Amino acid sequence: MATHHFEIVTDGTDLLRWETLEALYEAGCTDATIGHNTVEFDREAPSLDEALCSARQAVESVPGVRVCSIRLEPALT
């Protein structure tokens, strides 16, 4: 199984609020690094599509969080 690296950019609730961080963890984002409006994944899945779909579903299951875009090659800072 391959590990897929990508970043989800969100809108809405600040992801670094304690309640939101807990909700993301409970939703299955334990393989992610979370910023104020980004969730950067290293997700194992059989395909990139499956990794993207499962990550998007997890992020959007958190109340007040909406996915704006997905970056397949996150910008280096």
PDB file of C-alpha atoms in Angstrom:
ATOM      1  CA  MET A   1       0.000   0.000   0.000  1.00  0.00           C
ATOM      2  CA  ALA A   2       1.350   3.425  -0.966  1.00  0.00           C
ATOM      3  CA  THR A   3       1.556   6.557   1.176  1.00  0.00           C
ATOM      4  CA  HIS A   4       0.035   9.608  -0.506  1.00  0.00           C
ATOM      5  CA  HIS A   5       1.051  13.130   0.471  1.00  0.00           C
ATOM      6  CA  PHE A   6      -1.382  16.027  -0.039  1.00  0.00           C
ATOM      7  CA  GLU A   7      -2.841  19.048   1.692  1.00  0.00           C
ATOM      8  CA  ILE A   8      -6.480  19.998   2.179  1.00  0.00           C
ATOM      9  CA  VAL A   9      -7.262  23.720   2.470  1.00  0.00           C
ATOM     10  CA  THR A  10     -10.369  24.543   4.491  1.00  0.00           C
ATOM     11  CA  ASP A  11     -12.730  27.405   5.185  1.00  0.00           C
ATOM     12  CA  GLY A  12     -14.822  28.045   8.256  1.00  0.00           C
ATOM     13  CA  THR A  13     -13.785  27.108  11.763  1.00  0.00           C
ATOM     14  CA  ASP A  14     -10.159  27.596  12.840  1.00  0.00           C
ATOM     15  CA  LEU A  15      -8.816  24.040  12.843  1.00  0.00           C
ATOM     16  CA  LEU A  16      -6.508  24.755  15.786  1.00  0.00           C
ATOM     17  CA  ARG A  17      -9.416  25.281  18.184  1.00  0.00           C
ATOM     18  CA  TRP A  18      -9.238  22.492  20.764  1.00  0.00           C
ATOM     19  CA  GLU A  19     -12.738  21.182  19.996  1.00  0.00           C
ATOM     20  CA  THR A  20     -12.016  21.103  16.276  1.00  0.00           C
ATOM     21  CA  LEU A  21      -8.678  19.338  16.751  1.00  0.00           C
ATOM     22  CA  GLU A  22     -10.408  16.672  18.837  1.00  0.00           C
ATOM     23  CA  ALA A  23     -13.140  16.270  16.231  1.00  0.00           C
ATOM     24  CA  LEU A  24     -10.578  15.907  13.410  1.00  0.00           C
ATOM     25  CA  TYR A  25      -8.705  13.277  15.413  1.00  0.00           C
ATOM     26  CA  GLU A  26     -11.936  11.384  16.133  1.00  0.00           C
ATOM     27  CA  ALA A  27     -12.873  11.609  12.425  1.00  0.00           C
ATOM     28  CA  GLY A  28      -9.687   9.766  11.470  1.00  0.00           C
ATOM     29  CA  CYS A  29      -7.150  12.507  10.772  1.00  0.00           C
ATOM     30  CA  THR A  30      -4.485  10.906  12.959  1.00  0.00           C
ATOM     31  CA  ASP A  31      -2.135  10.802   9.953  1.00  0.00           C
ATOM     32  CA  ALA A  32      -2.245  14.564   9.414  1.00  0.00           C
ATOM     33  CA  THR A  33      -0.514  17.750  10.464  1.00  0.00           C
ATOM     34  CA  ILE A  34      -3.102  20.419  11.189  1.00  0.00           C
ATOM     35  CA  GLY A  35      -2.755  24.181  10.733  1.00  0.00           C
ATOM     36  CA  HIS A  36      -5.249  27.045  11.080  1.00  0.00           C
ATOM     37  CA  ASN A  37      -6.886  26.228   7.749  1.00  0.00           C
ATOM     38  CA  THR A  38      -4.880  23.303   6.364  1.00  0.00           C
ATOM     39  CA  VAL A  39      -4.692  19.586   6.973  1.00  0.00           C
ATOM     40  CA  GLU A  40      -1.569  17.987   5.500  1.00  0.00           C
ATOM     41  CA  PHE A  41      -1.827  14.222   5.087  1.00  0.00           C
ATOM     42  CA  ASP A  42       0.522  11.294   4.639  1.00  0.00           C
ATOM     43  CA  ARG A  43      -2.243   8.772   4.064  1.00  0.00           C
ATOM     44  CA  GLU A  44      -1.809   5.101   3.258  1.00  0.00           C
ATOM     45  CA  ALA A  45      -4.303   3.830   0.712  1.00  0.00           C
ATOM     46  CA  PRO A  46      -4.366   1.571  -2.347  1.00  0.00           C
ATOM     47  CA  SER A  47      -4.812   4.605  -4.638  1.00  0.00           C
ATOM     48  CA  LEU A  48      -4.561   8.380  -4.542  1.00  0.00           C
ATOM     49  CA  ASP A  49      -8.311   8.647  -5.198  1.00  0.00           C
ATOM     50  CA  GLU A  50      -9.107   6.520  -2.152  1.00  0.00           C
ATOM     51  CA  ALA A  51      -6.708   8.540   0.009  1.00  0.00           C
ATOM     52  CA  LEU A  52      -8.222  11.839  -1.142  1.00  0.00           C
ATOM     53  CA  CYS A  53     -11.821  10.685  -0.728  1.00  0.00           C
ATOM     54  CA  SER A  54     -11.342   9.276   2.757  1.00  0.00           C
ATOM     55  CA  ALA A  55      -9.434  12.362   3.920  1.00  0.00           C
ATOM     56  CA  ARG A  56     -12.007  14.755   2.486  1.00  0.00           C
ATOM     57  CA  GLN A  57     -14.875  12.845   4.094  1.00  0.00           C
ATOM     58  CA  ALA A  58     -13.110  12.898   7.457  1.00  0.00           C
ATOM     59  CA  VAL A  59     -12.386  16.632   7.318  1.00  0.00           C
ATOM     60  CA  GLU A  60     -15.883  17.564   6.136  1.00  0.00           C
ATOM     61  CA  SER A  61     -17.497  15.444   8.848  1.00  0.00           C
ATOM     62  CA  VAL A  62     -16.387  18.066  11.380  1.00  0.00           C
ATOM     63  CA  PRO A  63     -19.095  20.701  11.920  1.00  0.00           C
ATOM     64  CA  GLY A  64     -18.180  24.130  10.569  1.00  0.00           C
ATOM     65  CA  VAL A  65     -15.342  22.889   8.336  1.00  0.00           C
ATOM     66  CA  ARG A  66     -15.562  23.038   4.542  1.00  0.00           C
ATOM     67  CA  VAL A  67     -12.944  21.871   2.033  1.00  0.00           C
ATOM     68  CA  CYS A  68     -11.925  24.661  -0.382  1.00  0.00           C
ATOM     69  CA  SER A  69      -9.187  22.903  -2.313  1.00  0.00           C
ATOM     70  CA  ILE A  70      -6.719  20.040  -2.324  1.00  0.00           C
ATOM     71  CA  ARG A  71      -3.038  20.522  -3.121  1.00  0.00           C
ATOM     72  CA  LEU A  72      -1.217  17.456  -4.345  1.00  0.00           C
ATOM     73  CA  GLU A  73       2.148  19.158  -3.920  1.00  0.00           C
ATOM     74  CA  PRO A  74       1.925  21.422  -0.864  1.00  0.00           C
ATOM     75  CA  ALA A  75       3.931  24.635  -1.034  1.00  0.00           C
ATOM     76  CA  LEU A  76       7.155  24.593   0.947  1.00  0.00           C
ATOM     77  CA  THR A  77       7.443  27.310   3.592  1.00  0.00           C
TER      78      THR A  77
END
